Backbone as JSON, one array per atom type, in Angstrom:
{
  "sequence": "XXXXXXXXXXXXXXXXXXXXXXXXXXXXXXXXXXXXXXXXXXXXXXXXXXXXXXXXXXXXXXXXXXXXXXXXXXXXXXXXXXXXXXXXXXXXXXXXXXXXXXXXXXXXXXXXXXXXXXXXXXXXXXXXXXXXXXXXXXXXXXXXXXXXXXXXXXXXXX",
  "N": [[17.64, 199.54, 119.09], [15.85, 200.79, 120.8], [16.0, 201.6, 124.17], [16.49, 201.71, 127.74], [16.06, 204.91, 129.24], [18.84, 206.96, 130.17], [20.12, 208.64, 133.15], [20.98, 211.12, 132.28], [19.51, 211.34, 129.9], [16.97, 211.55, 131.0], [17.22, 214.0, 132.27], [17.22, 215.72, 130.18], [14.72, 215.89, 129.14], [12.2, 217.4, 127.25], [14.03, 219.09, 126.13], [15.12, 221.33, 123.6], [15.47, 221.05, 120.06], [16.65, 222.67, 117.32], [15.88, 222.49, 113.97], [17.08, 223.12, 110.81], [16.2, 223.08, 107.67], [15.81, 223.22, 104.23], [14.61, 221.65, 102.3], [11.56, 220.21, 101.84], [10.9, 217.42, 101.72], [13.22, 216.15, 102.73], [13.11, 217.34, 105.2], [10.88, 216.11, 106.39], [11.77, 213.45, 106.63], [13.99, 213.83, 108.31], [12.72, 214.89, 110.59], [11.05, 212.7, 111.36], [13.01, 210.75, 111.91], [14.42, 212.02, 113.97], [12.39, 212.22, 115.89], [12.16, 209.58, 116.62], [14.68, 208.98, 117.66], [15.27, 210.97, 119.49], [13.1, 211.06, 121.48], [11.94, 212.57, 123.58], [12.56, 215.17, 123.1], [11.79, 218.52, 122.13], [11.02, 219.42, 118.98], [11.88, 221.99, 116.8], [11.25, 223.27, 113.74], [12.5, 224.91, 110.92], [12.59, 226.48, 107.65], [14.21, 228.24, 106.21], [17.17, 230.36, 106.0], [16.61, 232.91, 107.0], [14.35, 232.47, 108.64], [15.48, 230.85, 110.61], [17.42, 232.54, 111.8], [15.76, 234.62, 112.65], [14.13, 233.24, 114.48], [16.03, 232.56, 116.47], [16.81, 235.1, 117.18], [14.5, 236.05, 118.43], [14.68, 234.61, 120.78], [16.65, 235.72, 122.32], [15.96, 237.17, 124.57], [14.64, 235.37, 126.13], [15.97, 233.08, 127.46], [15.44, 230.57, 128.51], [14.13, 229.16, 126.61], [15.87, 228.53, 124.59], [17.32, 226.44, 122.06], [18.96, 223.31, 122.76], [20.5, 222.13, 120.95], [21.42, 222.51, 117.55], [20.52, 221.53, 114.37], [21.48, 221.73, 111.17], [21.08, 222.2, 107.64], [23.57, 222.46, 105.12], [23.58, 223.28, 102.39], [21.32, 225.44, 101.34], [19.37, 226.87, 99.36], [21.9, 227.17, 98.46], [25.38, 226.92, 99.31], [26.4, 229.18, 100.59], [24.19, 230.11, 101.95], [23.9, 228.33, 104.09], [26.3, 228.87, 105.41], [25.76, 231.48, 106.16], [23.81, 231.17, 108.17], [25.24, 229.69, 110.13], [27.38, 231.47, 110.69], [25.9, 233.62, 111.7], [24.79, 232.47, 114.02], [27.12, 232.0, 115.53], [27.82, 234.6, 116.07], [25.89, 235.61, 117.71], [24.9, 236.83, 120.97], [25.93, 235.39, 124.18], [23.81, 232.94, 125.63], [23.43, 231.81, 123.18], [25.35, 231.73, 121.14], [26.92, 229.62, 121.89], [25.64, 227.24, 121.42], [25.72, 223.92, 120.32], [26.25, 223.16, 116.9], [25.16, 221.04, 114.47], [26.16, 220.2, 111.39], [24.51, 219.29, 108.5], [24.84, 217.69, 105.37], [24.69, 216.86, 101.9], [27.04, 216.8, 100.71], [30.27, 215.41, 100.66], [32.62, 216.61, 100.35], [35.94, 217.48, 101.03], [36.63, 220.22, 101.36], [34.22, 221.47, 102.1], [33.72, 220.21, 104.54], [36.01, 220.91, 106.05], [35.75, 223.73, 106.06], [33.34, 224.01, 107.43], [34.01, 223.24, 110.05], [35.98, 225.17, 110.56], [34.44, 227.46, 110.63], [32.99, 227.11, 112.89], [31.25, 224.96, 113.29], [30.03, 222.22, 115.18], [29.96, 219.6, 114.54], [29.97, 217.51, 111.66], [27.88, 215.98, 109.4], [27.37, 213.71, 106.87], [24.62, 213.45, 104.81], [22.59, 210.61, 104.94], [21.17, 207.98, 102.79], [19.16, 206.04, 103.21], [16.4, 205.44, 105.46], [16.92, 203.93, 107.8], [19.62, 204.41, 108.06], [19.6, 207.11, 108.66], [18.47, 206.93, 111.21], [20.53, 205.55, 112.54], [22.63, 207.46, 112.36], [21.51, 209.63, 113.82], [21.1, 208.37, 116.27], [23.73, 207.95, 117.04], [24.48, 210.64, 117.29], [22.79, 211.39, 119.39], [23.75, 209.72, 121.42], [26.26, 210.86, 121.79], [25.86, 213.76, 122.06], [23.8, 213.93, 123.93], [24.47, 212.16, 125.99], [27.23, 212.29, 126.49], [28.68, 214.74, 125.86], [28.87, 218.06, 127.27], [26.21, 220.08, 127.26], [25.26, 223.51, 126.55], [24.53, 225.34, 129.5], [21.49, 226.65, 130.5], [21.02, 229.83, 131.62], [18.99, 231.63, 133.55], [17.84, 234.86, 133.1], [16.43, 237.74, 134.31]],
  "CA": [[17.74, 200.98, 119.22], [15.08, 201.17, 121.98], [16.7, 201.26, 125.39], [16.06, 202.48, 128.9], [16.72, 206.21, 129.27], [19.83, 207.19, 131.22], [19.82, 209.82, 133.97], [21.18, 212.31, 131.43], [18.34, 211.39, 129.02], [15.84, 212.05, 131.79], [17.43, 215.41, 132.59], [17.05, 216.51, 128.96], [13.34, 215.85, 128.64], [11.7, 218.7, 126.77], [15.08, 219.9, 125.52], [14.75, 221.75, 122.24], [16.4, 220.91, 118.95], [16.27, 223.46, 116.16], [16.23, 221.86, 112.71], [17.02, 224.08, 109.71], [16.26, 222.28, 106.43], [14.97, 223.87, 103.22], [13.96, 220.66, 101.44], [10.45, 219.65, 102.62], [10.97, 215.95, 101.81], [14.28, 215.85, 103.69], [12.62, 217.79, 106.5], [9.99, 215.07, 106.93], [12.62, 212.31, 107.01], [14.78, 214.24, 109.47], [11.8, 215.0, 111.73], [10.66, 211.36, 111.79], [14.17, 210.08, 112.51], [14.69, 212.67, 115.25], [11.34, 211.85, 116.84], [12.44, 208.23, 117.11], [15.95, 208.89, 118.4], [15.21, 211.97, 120.56], [11.65, 211.08, 121.67], [11.47, 213.56, 124.55], [12.97, 216.51, 122.69], [10.85, 219.35, 121.39], [11.64, 219.79, 117.7], [11.46, 223.23, 116.16], [11.77, 223.14, 112.38], [12.35, 226.06, 110.03], [13.01, 226.13, 106.3], [15.06, 229.23, 105.54], [18.12, 231.03, 106.89], [15.94, 234.05, 107.66], [13.51, 231.95, 109.72], [16.37, 230.37, 111.68], [18.01, 233.7, 112.47], [14.65, 235.3, 113.32], [13.75, 232.42, 115.64], [17.05, 232.73, 117.51], [16.73, 236.51, 117.61], [13.37, 236.13, 119.38], [15.03, 233.92, 122.02], [17.7, 236.42, 123.06], [15.43, 237.65, 125.85], [13.98, 234.28, 126.87], [16.98, 232.05, 127.36], [14.93, 229.25, 128.9], [13.57, 228.52, 125.43], [16.85, 228.31, 123.53], [17.57, 225.02, 121.78], [20.21, 222.77, 123.27], [21.22, 221.61, 119.79], [20.93, 222.98, 116.25], [20.89, 220.65, 113.25], [21.19, 222.55, 109.99], [21.56, 221.84, 106.31], [24.56, 223.4, 104.59], [23.14, 223.82, 101.09], [19.93, 225.86, 101.56], [19.89, 225.8, 98.53], [23.33, 227.41, 98.19], [26.29, 226.76, 100.45], [26.51, 230.46, 101.28], [23.05, 230.24, 102.85], [24.25, 227.59, 105.29], [27.33, 229.62, 106.13], [25.1, 232.65, 106.74], [23.19, 230.77, 109.43], [26.29, 229.33, 111.08], [28.06, 232.69, 111.09], [24.98, 234.4, 112.55], [24.71, 231.8, 115.33], [28.37, 232.21, 116.26], [27.93, 236.03, 116.42], [24.88, 235.95, 118.69], [25.44, 236.88, 122.34], [25.79, 234.2, 125.02], [24.38, 231.62, 125.44], [23.08, 231.28, 121.85], [26.56, 231.47, 120.34], [27.58, 228.4, 122.36], [24.83, 226.06, 121.1], [26.37, 223.06, 119.32], [25.62, 223.13, 115.59], [25.46, 219.85, 113.67], [25.99, 220.53, 109.97], [24.11, 218.2, 107.61], [25.04, 218.01, 103.97], [24.88, 215.77, 100.94], [28.43, 216.91, 100.26], [31.36, 214.86, 101.47], [33.81, 217.27, 99.85], [36.8, 217.9, 102.15], [36.61, 221.68, 101.57], [33.0, 221.78, 102.86], [33.91, 219.71, 105.91], [37.02, 221.76, 106.69], [35.21, 225.07, 106.29], [32.3, 223.92, 108.48], [34.69, 223.27, 111.35], [36.65, 226.46, 110.71], [33.42, 228.48, 110.92], [32.41, 226.88, 114.21], [30.35, 223.81, 113.39], [30.46, 221.27, 116.21], [29.96, 218.27, 113.95], [29.58, 217.5, 110.24], [27.3, 214.68, 109.08], [26.94, 213.55, 105.48], [23.25, 212.92, 104.81], [22.46, 209.25, 104.41], [20.11, 207.78, 101.8], [18.08, 205.19, 103.72], [15.87, 205.88, 106.75], [17.62, 203.26, 108.9], [20.9, 205.09, 108.21], [19.29, 208.34, 109.41], [18.31, 206.53, 112.62], [21.87, 205.26, 113.07], [23.36, 208.73, 112.51], [20.94, 210.4, 114.92], [21.35, 207.66, 117.51], [25.1, 208.29, 117.38], [24.49, 212.02, 117.77], [22.15, 211.4, 120.7], [24.68, 209.12, 122.37], [27.32, 211.82, 122.08], [25.42, 215.08, 122.53], [22.93, 213.84, 125.1], [25.03, 211.35, 127.06], [28.65, 212.47, 126.69], [29.09, 216.14, 125.85], [28.15, 218.99, 128.14], [25.5, 221.08, 126.47], [25.23, 224.8, 127.26], [23.56, 225.49, 130.57], [20.64, 227.83, 130.36], [21.03, 230.68, 132.8], [17.83, 232.49, 133.47], [18.06, 236.26, 133.48], [15.15, 238.48, 134.28]],
  "C": [[16.92, 201.47, 120.4], [15.82, 200.7, 123.21], [16.13, 202.1, 126.52], [16.78, 203.83, 128.9], [17.7, 206.32, 130.43], [19.39, 208.39, 132.06], [19.97, 211.09, 133.16], [20.0, 212.47, 130.48], [17.16, 212.0, 129.77], [15.99, 213.54, 132.07], [17.24, 216.3, 131.36], [15.66, 216.39, 128.36], [12.91, 217.27, 128.32], [12.82, 219.62, 126.3], [14.65, 220.22, 124.09], [15.88, 221.46, 121.26], [15.85, 221.75, 117.81], [16.79, 222.77, 114.92], [16.03, 222.89, 111.61], [17.26, 223.3, 108.42], [15.3, 222.89, 105.42], [14.22, 222.9, 102.33], [12.84, 219.99, 102.24], [10.5, 218.13, 102.77], [12.05, 215.52, 102.81], [13.84, 216.24, 105.1], [11.73, 216.76, 107.16], [10.81, 213.89, 107.43], [13.41, 212.65, 108.27], [13.9, 214.3, 110.71], [11.42, 213.62, 112.26], [11.82, 210.63, 112.48], [14.5, 210.7, 113.87], [13.64, 212.31, 116.29], [11.58, 210.46, 117.41], [13.7, 208.18, 117.98], [16.03, 209.9, 119.55], [13.73, 212.11, 120.97], [11.14, 212.14, 122.64], [11.83, 214.99, 124.17], [11.82, 217.22, 121.97], [11.57, 219.8, 120.12], [11.02, 221.08, 117.19], [12.08, 223.2, 114.78], [11.46, 224.4, 111.59], [12.97, 225.72, 108.68], [13.89, 227.12, 105.57], [16.07, 229.81, 106.53], [17.46, 232.17, 107.67], [15.08, 233.58, 108.83], [14.37, 231.49, 110.9], [16.92, 231.54, 112.48], [16.93, 234.46, 113.24], [14.23, 234.55, 114.58], [14.75, 232.62, 116.78], [17.06, 234.16, 118.04], [15.63, 236.7, 118.65], [13.74, 235.54, 120.74], [16.09, 234.64, 122.84], [17.23, 236.85, 124.44], [14.68, 236.58, 126.63], [14.85, 233.04, 126.76], [16.47, 230.66, 127.7], [14.33, 228.5, 127.73], [14.6, 228.21, 124.35], [17.04, 226.81, 123.29], [18.9, 224.58, 122.39], [21.09, 222.25, 122.13], [20.59, 222.19, 118.53], [21.44, 222.01, 115.19], [20.5, 221.41, 111.99], [21.81, 221.99, 108.72], [22.58, 222.88, 105.87], [24.06, 224.07, 103.31], [21.65, 224.14, 101.17], [19.46, 226.92, 100.57], [21.38, 225.98, 98.22], [24.14, 227.25, 99.47], [26.39, 228.05, 101.27], [25.36, 230.67, 102.26], [23.31, 229.5, 104.17], [25.31, 228.3, 106.11], [26.73, 230.84, 106.81], [24.49, 232.31, 108.09], [24.26, 230.49, 110.49], [27.02, 230.57, 111.59], [27.19, 233.53, 112.02], [24.89, 233.79, 113.94], [25.96, 232.11, 116.14], [28.59, 233.67, 116.65], [26.82, 236.49, 117.36], [25.54, 236.1, 120.06], [25.26, 235.54, 123.05], [24.34, 234.09, 125.46], [24.13, 231.06, 124.03], [24.32, 230.92, 121.05], [27.28, 230.19, 120.75], [26.8, 227.12, 122.04], [25.59, 225.21, 120.07], [25.56, 223.03, 118.02], [26.11, 221.9, 114.84], [25.15, 220.22, 112.22], [25.65, 219.27, 109.2], [24.36, 218.61, 106.18], [25.11, 216.74, 103.13], [26.33, 215.72, 100.47], [29.38, 216.22, 101.23], [32.7, 215.46, 101.02], [34.65, 217.79, 101.02], [36.78, 219.4, 102.42], [35.38, 222.1, 102.36], [33.17, 221.38, 104.32], [34.88, 220.6, 106.67], [36.44, 223.12, 107.03], [34.13, 225.06, 107.37], [32.94, 223.99, 109.86], [35.39, 224.61, 111.59], [35.67, 227.56, 111.09], [32.69, 228.22, 112.24], [31.39, 225.78, 114.32], [30.92, 222.83, 114.41], [30.63, 219.87, 115.65], [29.5, 218.39, 112.5], [29.1, 216.09, 109.92], [26.87, 214.68, 107.62], [25.57, 212.86, 105.52], [23.22, 211.51, 104.22], [21.3, 209.16, 103.41], [18.92, 207.03, 102.39], [17.67, 205.64, 105.13], [16.6, 205.21, 107.91], [19.01, 203.87, 109.12], [20.72, 206.43, 108.95], [19.17, 208.02, 110.89], [19.66, 206.24, 113.26], [22.66, 206.54, 113.33], [22.84, 209.5, 113.73], [21.11, 209.7, 116.26], [22.79, 207.93, 117.97], [25.21, 209.71, 117.92], [23.88, 212.1, 119.16], [23.09, 210.83, 121.75], [25.76, 210.14, 122.77], [26.79, 213.09, 122.73], [24.52, 215.01, 123.75], [23.62, 213.16, 126.27], [26.5, 211.63, 127.37], [29.04, 213.94, 126.83], [28.29, 216.95, 126.86], [27.53, 220.05, 127.26], [25.45, 222.38, 127.25], [24.16, 224.83, 128.33], [22.78, 226.75, 130.32], [20.66, 228.57, 131.68], [19.89, 231.67, 132.64], [18.19, 233.89, 133.93], [16.76, 237.01, 133.29], [15.4, 239.95, 134.39]]
}
């Protein structure tokens, strides 16, 4: 899993990832796995829909601090709470509304997956059980979102 960073990896040093997870134990596991797979990223972790929306609201006027990726739990603790965050993100002004959102959930129910994409989720990941599986999932996300996809460009406005 350890490898030399690509040019794209180097260009994303200090990129921000917003993690929205209400379960403290899951939050610790997610943080540790992300720190190993996205070692140069700055992780911002919040535990409620209100905190996530408030954090993004604060960034509307300082675009250089917006996260390049959002990883959020769907059931926080209710599914409607996860939808609330996703809907709010997609209704923010540019460039916040264009941030890729990775939906995490223990649910593999087709209705949850379908609705996540219909509401604007960029990816849906079923939460694994073992830490090495978390590393594999996040390494796959890093390979795609850091090395393949074009993340939103931050345009500075003063």
